[in-house]
């Protein structure tokens, strides 16, 4: 039985608490938030004790900490958890600065605490099945990966201003997915970006429309397309082309009913946004974390995967700003 403390009782903290409530191999024993109301609400749902963050990290009732606080707080909380010997499940991104992630790697490796970076999409049943089929050789050597990832509508400008930008905030998931499916680290990257959705996003120094091309040492190519807008809903598709075939994961729709009339053929809209679309992925990633701790095996993806995705996002931002391709040394 893993005893878990949840730091941050907001959107993602609540998602992880729901999974943990269903697992009989884990128990949420403590929750902490900067505000009393979300902490009390989550305590009522989990039966956990409300503590402040320092008490939770020091508590002998807590074996592992789920860090679901705003990204700027992860660095200090990772350091405190590692020093207290707690296993860590940290939301993405680990931090917005690669140097600060390297500091986190140092403390995590020095203390030897298990660490999982929450790249939940690796646990999406369709994307996990794609990777499994690739590993089994079902499409031969991977040659081209195409990742399409578009949000239904942009977040408020206040969010954009502190998000770290599209590459570090949004594309980071796709950059990790590229490594997951290519099975090889990219060695070069070229990014382009525009502000086509909302001029305020451009005025805030960010882009809302972007494309990245990655290449690996053996010549595999991955293309990622991102937009902060898709009029037809949350658009999450992947295609992997290999020497012996092709794998394709389509959008998940609200239901599977198709209607055909004299006006044409219509299907339901895509599932609204990430909380719905990746519900199963969130469940599987937390289940994996708990299983790894119970079995004494390292959870994955680890903190170095968090750093690699961040380095790719940094390179994409640089390439987009300068128009120059960037070499990657992951
Ligand atoms: N993997 C994913 O798909 C995914 C999705 C959403 C968010 N996230 C990540 O999760 C993190 C949290 O995002 P969110 O959307 O849940 O934000 P949120 O604002 O909904 O929740 C954060 C919570 O942390 C609390 N908090 C602030 N300071 C605190 C402190 N010092 N100690 C304890 N609690 C504190 C806030 O009061 C809030 O309740 C971010 O790093 C974000 O990037 C990841």
mmCIF file of C-alpha atoms and ligand atoms in Angstrom:
data_model
loop_
_atom_site.group_PDB
_atom_site.id
_atom_site.type_symbol
_atom_site.label_atom_id
_atom_site.label_comp_id
_atom_site.label_asym_id
_atom_site.label_seq_id
_atom_site.Cartn_x
_atom_site.Cartn_y
_atom_site.Cartn_z
ATOM 1 C CA UNK A 1 0.000 0.000 0.000
ATOM 2 C CA UNK A 2 1.493 3.337 -1.098
ATOM 3 C CA UNK A 3 0.504 6.288 1.069
ATOM 4 C CA UNK A 4 0.223 9.391 -1.085
ATOM 5 C CA UNK A 5 0.208 13.098 -0.363
ATOM 6 C CA UNK A 6 -1.265 15.422 -2.992
ATOM 7 C CA UNK A 7 0.283 18.883 -3.267
ATOM 8 C CA UNK A 8 -2.096 21.179 -5.133
ATOM 9 C CA UNK A 9 -5.812 20.371 -5.109
ATOM 10 C CA UNK A 10 -6.712 22.119 -8.388
ATOM 11 C CA UNK A 11 -7.667 20.629 -11.749
ATOM 12 C CA UNK A 12 -4.946 18.022 -12.058
ATOM 13 C CA UNK A 13 -4.687 17.214 -8.340
ATOM 14 C CA UNK A 14 -8.363 16.258 -8.420
ATOM 15 C CA UNK A 15 -7.864 14.055 -11.502
ATOM 16 C CA UNK A 16 -5.094 12.103 -9.761
ATOM 17 C CA UNK A 17 -7.099 11.823 -6.522
ATOM 18 C CA UNK A 18 -9.963 10.212 -8.466
ATOM 19 C CA UNK A 19 -7.659 7.481 -9.774
ATOM 20 C CA UNK A 20 -6.065 6.928 -6.380
ATOM 21 C CA UNK A 21 -9.507 6.552 -4.776
ATOM 22 C CA UNK A 22 -10.167 3.596 -7.096
ATOM 23 C CA UNK A 23 -6.867 1.811 -6.461
ATOM 24 C CA UNK A 24 -6.732 -0.632 -3.563
ATOM 25 C CA UNK A 25 -2.916 -0.503 -3.667
ATOM 26 C CA UNK A 26 -2.724 3.195 -2.750
ATOM 27 C CA UNK A 27 -4.299 5.579 -0.286
ATOM 28 C CA UNK A 28 -4.364 9.380 -0.252
ATOM 29 C CA UNK A 29 -3.352 10.164 3.313
ATOM 30 C CA UNK A 30 -2.686 13.913 3.036
ATOM 31 C CA UNK A 31 -3.628 16.855 0.831
ATOM 32 C CA UNK A 32 -2.301 20.424 0.791
ATOM 33 C CA UNK A 33 -3.241 23.562 -1.091
ATOM 34 C CA UNK A 34 -2.500 27.265 -0.730
ATOM 35 C CA UNK A 35 -6.229 27.749 -0.105
ATOM 36 C CA UNK A 36 -8.361 25.984 2.462
ATOM 37 C CA UNK A 37 -11.477 25.365 0.325
ATOM 38 C CA UNK A 38 -9.903 23.130 -2.393
ATOM 39 C CA UNK A 39 -7.909 21.227 0.247
ATOM 40 C CA UNK A 40 -11.014 20.598 2.383
ATOM 41 C CA UNK A 41 -13.016 19.577 -0.704
ATOM 42 C CA UNK A 42 -10.391 17.025 -1.756
ATOM 43 C CA UNK A 43 -9.964 15.791 1.821
ATOM 44 C CA UNK A 44 -13.700 15.119 1.951
ATOM 45 C CA UNK A 45 -13.499 13.099 -1.285
ATOM 46 C CA UNK A 46 -10.420 11.067 -0.285
ATOM 47 C CA UNK A 47 -10.597 10.788 3.502
ATOM 48 C CA UNK A 48 -7.153 12.415 3.653
ATOM 49 C CA UNK A 49 -5.880 14.787 6.315
ATOM 50 C CA UNK A 50 -5.439 18.458 5.365
ATOM 51 C CA UNK A 51 -1.882 19.644 5.996
ATOM 52 C CA UNK A 52 0.220 22.542 4.815
ATOM 53 C CA UNK A 53 2.794 21.734 2.109
ATOM 54 C CA UNK A 54 5.746 21.523 4.536
ATOM 55 C CA UNK A 55 3.870 19.237 6.923
ATOM 56 C CA UNK A 56 2.776 16.993 4.044
ATOM 57 C CA UNK A 57 6.307 16.626 2.710
ATOM 58 C CA UNK A 58 7.664 15.845 6.201
ATOM 59 C CA UNK A 59 4.793 13.553 7.221
ATOM 60 C CA UNK A 60 5.561 9.953 8.185
ATOM 61 C CA UNK A 61 2.080 9.155 6.808
ATOM 62 C CA UNK A 62 3.280 9.948 3.269
ATOM 63 C CA UNK A 63 5.509 7.683 1.121
ATOM 64 C CA UNK A 64 5.046 9.489 -2.198
ATOM 65 C CA UNK A 65 4.033 13.001 -3.234
ATOM 66 C CA UNK A 66 1.987 13.988 -6.271
ATOM 67 C CA UNK A 67 3.107 17.499 -7.246
ATOM 68 C CA UNK A 68 0.130 19.171 -8.939
ATOM 69 C CA UNK A 69 0.943 22.764 -8.013
ATOM 70 C CA UNK A 70 1.639 25.592 -10.497
ATOM 71 C CA UNK A 71 4.845 24.920 -12.451
ATOM 72 C CA UNK A 72 6.861 27.697 -10.744
ATOM 73 C CA UNK A 73 6.587 25.791 -7.434
ATOM 74 C CA UNK A 74 7.773 22.391 -8.688
ATOM 75 C CA UNK A 75 11.500 23.138 -8.266
ATOM 76 C CA UNK A 76 11.380 23.866 -4.525
ATOM 77 C CA UNK A 77 8.867 21.111 -3.864
ATOM 78 C CA UNK A 78 10.955 18.510 -5.761
ATOM 79 C CA UNK A 79 13.986 19.502 -3.685
ATOM 80 C CA UNK A 80 12.020 19.315 -0.419
ATOM 81 C CA UNK A 81 10.405 15.962 -1.295
ATOM 82 C CA UNK A 82 13.719 14.419 -2.387
ATOM 83 C CA UNK A 83 15.442 15.572 0.811
ATOM 84 C CA UNK A 84 12.593 14.033 2.809
ATOM 85 C CA UNK A 85 13.073 10.737 0.925
ATOM 86 C CA UNK A 86 9.640 10.791 -0.727
ATOM 87 C CA UNK A 87 8.934 9.260 -4.129
ATOM 88 C CA UNK A 88 7.786 11.971 -6.553
ATOM 89 C CA UNK A 89 5.138 12.107 -9.259
ATOM 90 C CA UNK A 90 5.603 15.555 -10.836
ATOM 91 C CA UNK A 91 3.275 17.226 -13.276
ATOM 92 C CA UNK A 92 4.720 18.455 -16.553
ATOM 93 C CA UNK A 93 6.637 20.574 -17.157
ATOM 94 C CA UNK A 94 9.123 19.793 -14.377
ATOM 95 C CA UNK A 95 10.197 23.446 -14.668
ATOM 96 C CA UNK A 96 10.325 26.051 -17.439
ATOM 97 C CA UNK A 97 14.149 26.245 -17.247
ATOM 98 C CA UNK A 98 16.395 23.387 -18.378
ATOM 99 C CA UNK A 99 19.109 24.480 -15.923
ATOM 100 C CA UNK A 100 16.696 24.275 -13.039
ATOM 101 C CA UNK A 101 15.591 20.806 -14.205
ATOM 102 C CA UNK A 102 19.271 19.777 -14.152
ATOM 103 C CA UNK A 103 19.389 20.924 -10.496
ATOM 104 C CA UNK A 104 16.335 18.773 -9.826
ATOM 105 C CA UNK A 105 18.016 15.783 -11.525
ATOM 106 C CA UNK A 106 21.012 16.251 -9.221
ATOM 107 C CA UNK A 107 18.935 16.126 -6.022
ATOM 108 C CA UNK A 108 16.745 13.278 -7.284
ATOM 109 C CA UNK A 109 19.769 11.184 -8.284
ATOM 110 C CA UNK A 110 21.708 12.038 -5.112
ATOM 111 C CA UNK A 111 18.830 10.992 -2.884
ATOM 112 C CA UNK A 112 17.793 8.083 -5.137
ATOM 113 C CA UNK A 113 14.057 8.769 -4.773
ATOM 114 C CA UNK A 114 11.789 7.339 -7.502
ATOM 115 C CA UNK A 115 10.618 10.102 -9.861
ATOM 116 C CA UNK A 116 7.991 10.103 -12.592
ATOM 117 C CA UNK A 117 7.380 12.973 -15.031
ATOM 118 C CA UNK A 118 3.684 13.149 -15.884
ATOM 119 C CA UNK A 119 3.715 12.847 -19.663
ATOM 120 C CA UNK A 120 0.266 11.279 -19.539
ATOM 121 C CA UNK A 121 -0.133 10.870 -23.295
ATOM 122 C CA UNK A 122 2.306 7.934 -23.282
ATOM 123 C CA UNK A 123 -0.426 6.114 -21.328
ATOM 124 C CA UNK A 124 -3.282 6.928 -23.716
ATOM 125 C CA UNK A 125 -4.549 3.478 -24.803
ATOM 126 C CA UNK A 126 -4.278 4.301 -28.534
ATOM 127 C CA UNK A 127 -0.838 5.927 -28.412
ATOM 128 C CA UNK A 128 0.486 3.201 -26.080
ATOM 129 C CA UNK A 129 -0.853 0.557 -28.506
ATOM 130 C CA UNK A 130 0.913 2.310 -31.396
ATOM 131 C CA UNK A 131 4.219 2.265 -29.556
ATOM 132 C CA UNK A 132 3.689 -1.376 -28.608
ATOM 133 C CA UNK A 133 3.055 -2.340 -32.255
ATOM 134 C CA UNK A 134 6.133 -0.400 -33.355
ATOM 135 C CA UNK A 135 8.231 -2.217 -30.742
ATOM 136 C CA UNK A 136 6.884 -5.553 -31.991
ATOM 137 C CA UNK A 137 8.047 -4.651 -35.513
ATOM 138 C CA UNK A 138 4.548 -4.687 -37.003
ATOM 139 C CA UNK A 139 5.239 -1.733 -39.341
ATOM 140 C CA UNK A 140 8.971 -2.343 -39.715
ATOM 141 C CA UNK A 141 11.452 0.459 -39.300
ATOM 142 C CA UNK A 142 9.724 3.761 -38.438
ATOM 143 C CA UNK A 143 10.339 6.365 -41.151
ATOM 144 C CA UNK A 144 7.833 9.216 -40.646
ATOM 145 C CA UNK A 145 5.827 10.289 -37.596
ATOM 146 C CA UNK A 146 3.078 12.908 -37.951
ATOM 147 C CA UNK A 147 1.573 14.414 -34.803
ATOM 148 C CA UNK A 148 -1.434 16.749 -35.044
ATOM 149 C CA UNK A 149 -2.366 18.489 -31.815
ATOM 150 C CA UNK A 150 -4.828 21.385 -31.747
ATOM 151 C CA UNK A 151 -6.711 22.909 -28.841
ATOM 152 C CA UNK A 152 -10.384 23.882 -29.294
ATOM 153 C CA UNK A 153 -9.705 27.519 -28.340
ATOM 154 C CA UNK A 154 -6.893 29.580 -26.842
ATOM 155 C CA UNK A 155 -6.516 30.055 -23.089
ATOM 156 C CA UNK A 156 -6.862 33.569 -21.590
ATOM 157 C CA UNK A 157 -3.990 35.984 -22.281
ATOM 158 C CA UNK A 158 -3.164 35.996 -18.556
ATOM 159 C CA UNK A 159 -2.382 32.254 -18.894
ATOM 160 C CA UNK A 160 -0.355 32.736 -22.104
ATOM 161 C CA UNK A 161 1.789 35.413 -20.428
ATOM 162 C CA UNK A 162 3.062 33.022 -17.735
ATOM 163 C CA UNK A 163 2.875 29.754 -19.687
ATOM 164 C CA UNK A 164 6.431 29.757 -21.054
ATOM 165 C CA UNK A 165 5.026 29.938 -24.596
ATOM 166 C CA UNK A 166 3.382 27.417 -26.928
ATOM 167 C CA UNK A 167 6.487 25.252 -27.349
ATOM 168 C CA UNK A 168 7.121 24.799 -23.592
ATOM 169 C CA UNK A 169 3.476 24.758 -22.511
ATOM 170 C CA UNK A 170 1.622 22.899 -25.246
ATOM 171 C CA UNK A 171 4.004 21.283 -27.729
ATOM 172 C CA UNK A 172 6.069 19.768 -24.906
ATOM 173 C CA UNK A 173 3.599 16.849 -24.823
ATOM 174 C CA UNK A 174 4.077 16.279 -28.572
ATOM 175 C CA UNK A 175 7.862 16.582 -28.326
ATOM 176 C CA UNK A 176 7.849 13.821 -25.712
ATOM 177 C CA UNK A 177 5.468 11.785 -27.897
ATOM 178 C CA UNK A 178 7.894 12.166 -30.813
ATOM 179 C CA UNK A 179 10.701 10.555 -28.773
ATOM 180 C CA UNK A 180 8.304 7.847 -27.549
ATOM 181 C CA UNK A 181 7.278 6.850 -31.085
ATOM 182 C CA UNK A 182 10.551 7.442 -32.938
ATOM 183 C CA UNK A 183 12.362 5.202 -30.454
ATOM 184 C CA UNK A 184 15.385 7.384 -31.007
ATOM 185 C CA UNK A 185 16.329 10.883 -29.835
ATOM 186 C CA UNK A 186 16.130 13.611 -32.490
ATOM 187 C CA UNK A 187 19.393 15.324 -33.422
ATOM 188 C CA UNK A 188 18.010 18.363 -35.230
ATOM 189 C CA UNK A 189 14.914 20.524 -35.132
ATOM 190 C CA UNK A 190 13.384 23.270 -37.245
ATOM 191 C CA UNK A 191 10.400 25.277 -36.006
ATOM 192 C CA UNK A 192 8.128 27.895 -37.512
ATOM 193 C CA UNK A 193 5.336 29.750 -35.765
ATOM 194 C CA UNK A 194 2.787 32.518 -36.317
ATOM 195 C CA UNK A 195 0.115 34.382 -34.467
ATOM 196 C CA UNK A 196 -2.975 33.754 -36.613
ATOM 197 C CA UNK A 197 -5.635 32.983 -33.999
ATOM 198 C CA UNK A 198 -5.457 35.989 -31.687
ATOM 199 C CA UNK A 199 -3.248 39.066 -32.255
ATOM 200 C CA UNK A 200 -3.013 39.519 -28.468
ATOM 201 C CA UNK A 201 -1.052 36.247 -28.322
ATOM 202 C CA UNK A 202 1.452 37.724 -30.789
ATOM 203 C CA UNK A 203 1.606 40.963 -28.778
ATOM 204 C CA UNK A 204 2.405 38.852 -25.682
ATOM 205 C CA UNK A 205 5.441 37.524 -27.600
ATOM 206 C CA UNK A 206 4.021 34.059 -28.241
ATOM 207 C CA UNK A 207 2.727 32.121 -31.255
ATOM 208 C CA UNK A 208 -0.590 30.287 -31.536
ATOM 209 C CA UNK A 209 0.128 28.294 -34.685
ATOM 210 C CA UNK A 210 3.332 26.277 -35.070
ATOM 211 C CA UNK A 211 5.019 23.427 -36.879
ATOM 212 C CA UNK A 212 8.211 21.568 -36.038
ATOM 213 C CA UNK A 213 10.272 19.093 -38.037
ATOM 214 C CA UNK A 214 12.597 16.736 -36.166
ATOM 215 C CA UNK A 215 15.182 14.369 -37.596
ATOM 216 C CA UNK A 216 17.067 11.539 -35.890
ATOM 217 C CA UNK A 217 20.641 10.336 -36.478
ATOM 218 C CA UNK A 218 19.374 7.430 -38.605
ATOM 219 C CA UNK A 219 17.236 9.809 -40.716
ATOM 220 C CA UNK A 220 13.764 9.249 -39.250
ATOM 221 C CA UNK A 221 11.545 12.322 -39.570
ATOM 222 C CA UNK A 222 8.774 13.621 -37.297
ATOM 223 C CA UNK A 223 6.436 16.519 -38.038
ATOM 224 C CA UNK A 224 4.365 18.184 -35.326
ATOM 225 C CA UNK A 225 1.525 20.605 -36.049
ATOM 226 C CA UNK A 226 0.006 22.698 -33.230
ATOM 227 C CA UNK A 227 -2.747 25.279 -33.113
ATOM 228 C CA UNK A 228 -4.455 27.010 -30.230
ATOM 229 C CA UNK A 229 -7.708 26.809 -32.201
ATOM 230 C CA UNK A 230 -9.740 24.095 -33.904
ATOM 231 C CA UNK A 231 -13.339 24.999 -34.708
ATOM 232 C CA UNK A 232 -14.362 21.323 -34.623
ATOM 233 C CA UNK A 233 -12.984 20.601 -31.110
ATOM 234 C CA UNK A 234 -9.901 19.065 -29.491
ATOM 235 C CA UNK A 235 -7.909 17.534 -32.346
ATOM 236 C CA UNK A 236 -5.421 14.818 -31.346
ATOM 237 C CA UNK A 237 -4.268 12.529 -34.140
ATOM 238 C CA UNK A 238 -1.071 10.616 -34.840
ATOM 239 C CA UNK A 239 0.186 8.685 -37.845
ATOM 240 C CA UNK A 240 3.340 6.577 -37.950
ATOM 241 C CA UNK A 241 4.622 5.383 -41.292
ATOM 242 C CA UNK A 242 7.110 2.545 -41.434
ATOM 243 C CA UNK A 243 8.873 0.317 -43.938
ATOM 244 C CA UNK A 244 6.170 -2.386 -43.665
ATOM 245 C CA UNK A 245 3.031 -0.373 -42.981
ATOM 246 C CA UNK A 246 1.304 2.488 -41.228
ATOM 247 C CA UNK A 247 -0.387 3.080 -37.868
ATOM 248 C CA UNK A 248 -3.017 5.750 -37.366
ATOM 249 C CA UNK A 249 -4.764 6.919 -34.180
ATOM 250 C CA UNK A 250 -7.889 8.960 -34.847
ATOM 251 C CA UNK A 251 -9.740 11.484 -32.705
ATOM 252 C CA UNK A 252 -11.983 10.221 -29.912
ATOM 253 C CA UNK A 253 -15.522 11.437 -30.496
ATOM 254 C CA UNK A 254 -18.273 12.085 -27.940
ATOM 255 C CA UNK A 255 -20.055 9.008 -29.264
ATOM 256 C CA UNK A 256 -19.628 6.652 -32.206
ATOM 257 C CA UNK A 257 -22.966 7.300 -33.942
ATOM 258 C CA UNK A 258 -22.903 8.398 -37.572
ATOM 259 C CA UNK A 259 -25.947 9.965 -39.214
ATOM 260 C CA UNK A 260 -26.405 9.878 -42.977
ATOM 261 C CA UNK A 261 -29.115 12.030 -44.573
ATOM 262 C CA UNK A 262 -29.663 13.737 -47.919
ATOM 263 C CA UNK A 263 -27.340 16.476 -46.636
ATOM 264 C CA UNK A 264 -24.395 14.158 -46.122
ATOM 265 C CA UNK A 265 -22.804 12.145 -43.343
ATOM 266 C CA UNK A 266 -22.223 13.597 -39.873
ATOM 267 C CA UNK A 267 -20.582 12.298 -36.709
ATOM 268 C CA UNK A 268 -20.352 13.616 -33.140
ATOM 269 C CA UNK A 269 -17.825 16.306 -32.216
ATOM 270 C CA UNK A 270 -14.465 15.339 -30.699
ATOM 271 C CA UNK A 271 -14.275 14.965 -26.928
ATOM 272 C CA UNK A 272 -14.159 18.468 -25.551
ATOM 273 C CA UNK A 273 -10.656 18.923 -24.131
ATOM 274 C CA UNK A 274 -7.771 17.202 -22.373
ATOM 275 C CA UNK A 275 -9.537 16.240 -19.128
ATOM 276 C CA UNK A 276 -12.076 14.178 -21.107
ATOM 277 C CA UNK A 277 -9.852 13.068 -23.993
ATOM 278 C CA UNK A 278 -7.037 11.845 -21.768
ATOM 279 C CA UNK A 279 -9.125 10.545 -18.858
ATOM 280 C CA UNK A 280 -7.921 6.980 -19.431
ATOM 281 C CA UNK A 281 -4.324 8.163 -19.871
ATOM 282 C CA UNK A 282 -4.391 9.942 -16.490
ATOM 283 C CA UNK A 283 -5.775 6.781 -14.893
ATOM 284 C CA UNK A 284 -3.144 4.525 -16.460
ATOM 285 C CA UNK A 285 -0.204 6.819 -15.653
ATOM 286 C CA UNK A 286 -1.086 7.023 -11.942
ATOM 287 C CA UNK A 287 -1.735 3.275 -11.821
ATOM 288 C CA UNK A 288 1.712 2.737 -13.349
ATOM 289 C CA UNK A 289 3.324 5.009 -10.725
ATOM 290 C CA UNK A 290 1.696 3.131 -7.842
ATOM 291 C CA UNK A 291 2.523 -0.283 -9.360
ATOM 292 C CA UNK A 292 6.155 0.732 -9.872
ATOM 293 C CA UNK A 293 6.464 1.827 -6.238
ATOM 294 C CA UNK A 294 4.795 -1.347 -4.983
ATOM 295 C CA UNK A 295 7.076 -3.502 -7.174
ATOM 296 C CA UNK A 296 10.235 -1.509 -6.420
ATOM 297 C CA UNK A 297 10.821 -0.784 -10.130
ATOM 298 C CA UNK A 298 11.608 2.698 -11.533
ATOM 299 C CA UNK A 299 8.518 4.521 -12.848
ATOM 300 C CA UNK A 300 8.699 5.953 -16.357
ATOM 301 C CA UNK A 301 8.956 8.415 -17.985
ATOM 302 C CA UNK A 302 11.602 9.690 -15.593
ATOM 303 C CA UNK A 303 13.064 13.081 -14.816
ATOM 304 C CA UNK A 304 15.594 12.864 -17.683
ATOM 305 C CA UNK A 305 12.660 12.490 -20.097
ATOM 306 C CA UNK A 306 11.320 15.725 -18.586
ATOM 307 C CA UNK A 307 14.641 17.427 -19.318
ATOM 308 C CA UNK A 308 14.862 16.117 -22.897
ATOM 309 C CA UNK A 309 11.394 17.401 -23.763
ATOM 310 C CA UNK A 310 12.292 20.758 -22.226
ATOM 311 C CA UNK A 311 15.530 20.991 -24.241
ATOM 312 C CA UNK A 312 13.541 20.266 -27.408
ATOM 313 C CA UNK A 313 10.986 22.958 -26.475
ATOM 314 C CA UNK A 314 13.810 25.453 -25.820
ATOM 315 C CA UNK A 315 15.352 24.613 -29.210
ATOM 316 C CA UNK A 316 11.956 25.010 -30.914
ATOM 317 C CA UNK A 317 11.447 28.454 -29.357
ATOM 318 C CA UNK A 318 14.969 29.446 -30.476
ATOM 319 C CA UNK A 319 14.482 28.092 -33.997
ATOM 320 C CA UNK A 320 11.130 29.866 -34.325
ATOM 321 C CA UNK A 321 12.634 33.161 -33.137
ATOM 322 C CA UNK A 322 15.730 33.013 -35.366
ATOM 323 C CA UNK A 323 14.474 31.065 -38.380
ATOM 324 C CA UNK A 324 17.499 28.782 -37.995
ATOM 325 C CA UNK A 325 17.453 24.989 -37.522
ATOM 326 C CA UNK A 326 18.879 23.872 -34.180
ATOM 327 C CA UNK A 327 21.104 20.890 -33.434
ATOM 328 C CA UNK A 328 20.006 18.841 -30.427
ATOM 329 C CA UNK A 329 22.329 17.033 -28.062
ATOM 330 C CA UNK A 330 19.954 15.083 -25.843
HETATM 331 N N1 LIG B 1 -0.411 16.508 -17.723
HETATM 332 C C1 LIG B 1 -1.393 17.301 -18.088
HETATM 333 O O1 LIG B 1 -2.114 17.028 -19.044
HETATM 334 C C2 LIG B 1 -1.673 18.547 -17.296
HETATM 335 C C3 LIG B 1 -2.934 19.142 -17.363
HETATM 336 C C4 LIG B 1 -3.184 20.274 -16.577
HETATM 337 C C5 LIG B 1 -2.185 20.785 -15.770
HETATM 338 N N2 LIG B 1 -0.960 20.202 -15.747
HETATM 339 C C6 LIG B 1 0.108 20.739 -14.882
HETATM 340 O O2 LIG B 1 -0.311 20.586 -13.527
HETATM 341 C C7 LIG B 1 0.127 21.689 -12.751
HETATM 342 C C8 LIG B 1 -1.095 22.329 -12.089
HETATM 343 O O3 LIG B 1 -2.013 22.746 -13.064
HETATM 344 P P1 LIG B 1 -3.594 22.864 -12.784
HETATM 345 O O4 LIG B 1 -4.214 23.085 -14.110
HETATM 346 O O5 LIG B 1 -4.065 21.740 -11.932
HETATM 347 O O6 LIG B 1 -3.611 24.225 -11.939
HETATM 348 P P2 LIG B 1 -4.700 24.697 -10.890
HETATM 349 O O7 LIG B 1 -4.475 26.160 -10.717
HETATM 350 O O8 LIG B 1 -6.056 24.193 -11.235
HETATM 351 O O9 LIG B 1 -4.258 23.949 -9.529
HETATM 352 C C9 LIG B 1 -3.090 24.260 -8.812
HETATM 353 C C10 LIG B 1 -3.436 24.222 -7.323
HETATM 354 O O10 LIG B 1 -2.237 24.421 -6.570
HETATM 355 C C11 LIG B 1 -2.552 25.249 -5.465
HETATM 356 N N3 LIG B 1 -1.348 25.855 -4.893
HETATM 357 C C12 LIG B 1 -0.766 27.036 -5.232
HETATM 358 N N4 LIG B 1 0.311 27.239 -4.454
HETATM 359 C C13 LIG B 1 0.423 26.157 -3.632
HETATM 360 C C14 LIG B 1 1.334 25.786 -2.614
HETATM 361 N N5 LIG B 1 2.379 26.558 -2.275
HETATM 362 N N6 LIG B 1 1.156 24.604 -1.972
HETATM 363 C C15 LIG B 1 0.116 23.808 -2.290
HETATM 364 N N7 LIG B 1 -0.802 24.125 -3.248
HETATM 365 C C16 LIG B 1 -0.635 25.270 -3.901
HETATM 366 C C17 LIG B 1 -3.552 26.248 -6.028
HETATM 367 O O11 LIG B 1 -4.282 26.895 -5.004
HETATM 368 C C18 LIG B 1 -4.413 25.344 -6.907
HETATM 369 O O12 LIG B 1 -5.509 24.794 -6.185
HETATM 370 C C19 LIG B 1 0.899 22.599 -13.719
HETATM 371 O O13 LIG B 1 2.265 22.300 -13.635
HETATM 372 C C20 LIG B 1 0.347 22.217 -15.073
HETATM 373 O O14 LIG B 1 1.284 22.439 -16.132
HETATM 374 C C21 LIG B 1 -0.697 19.090 -16.479
#
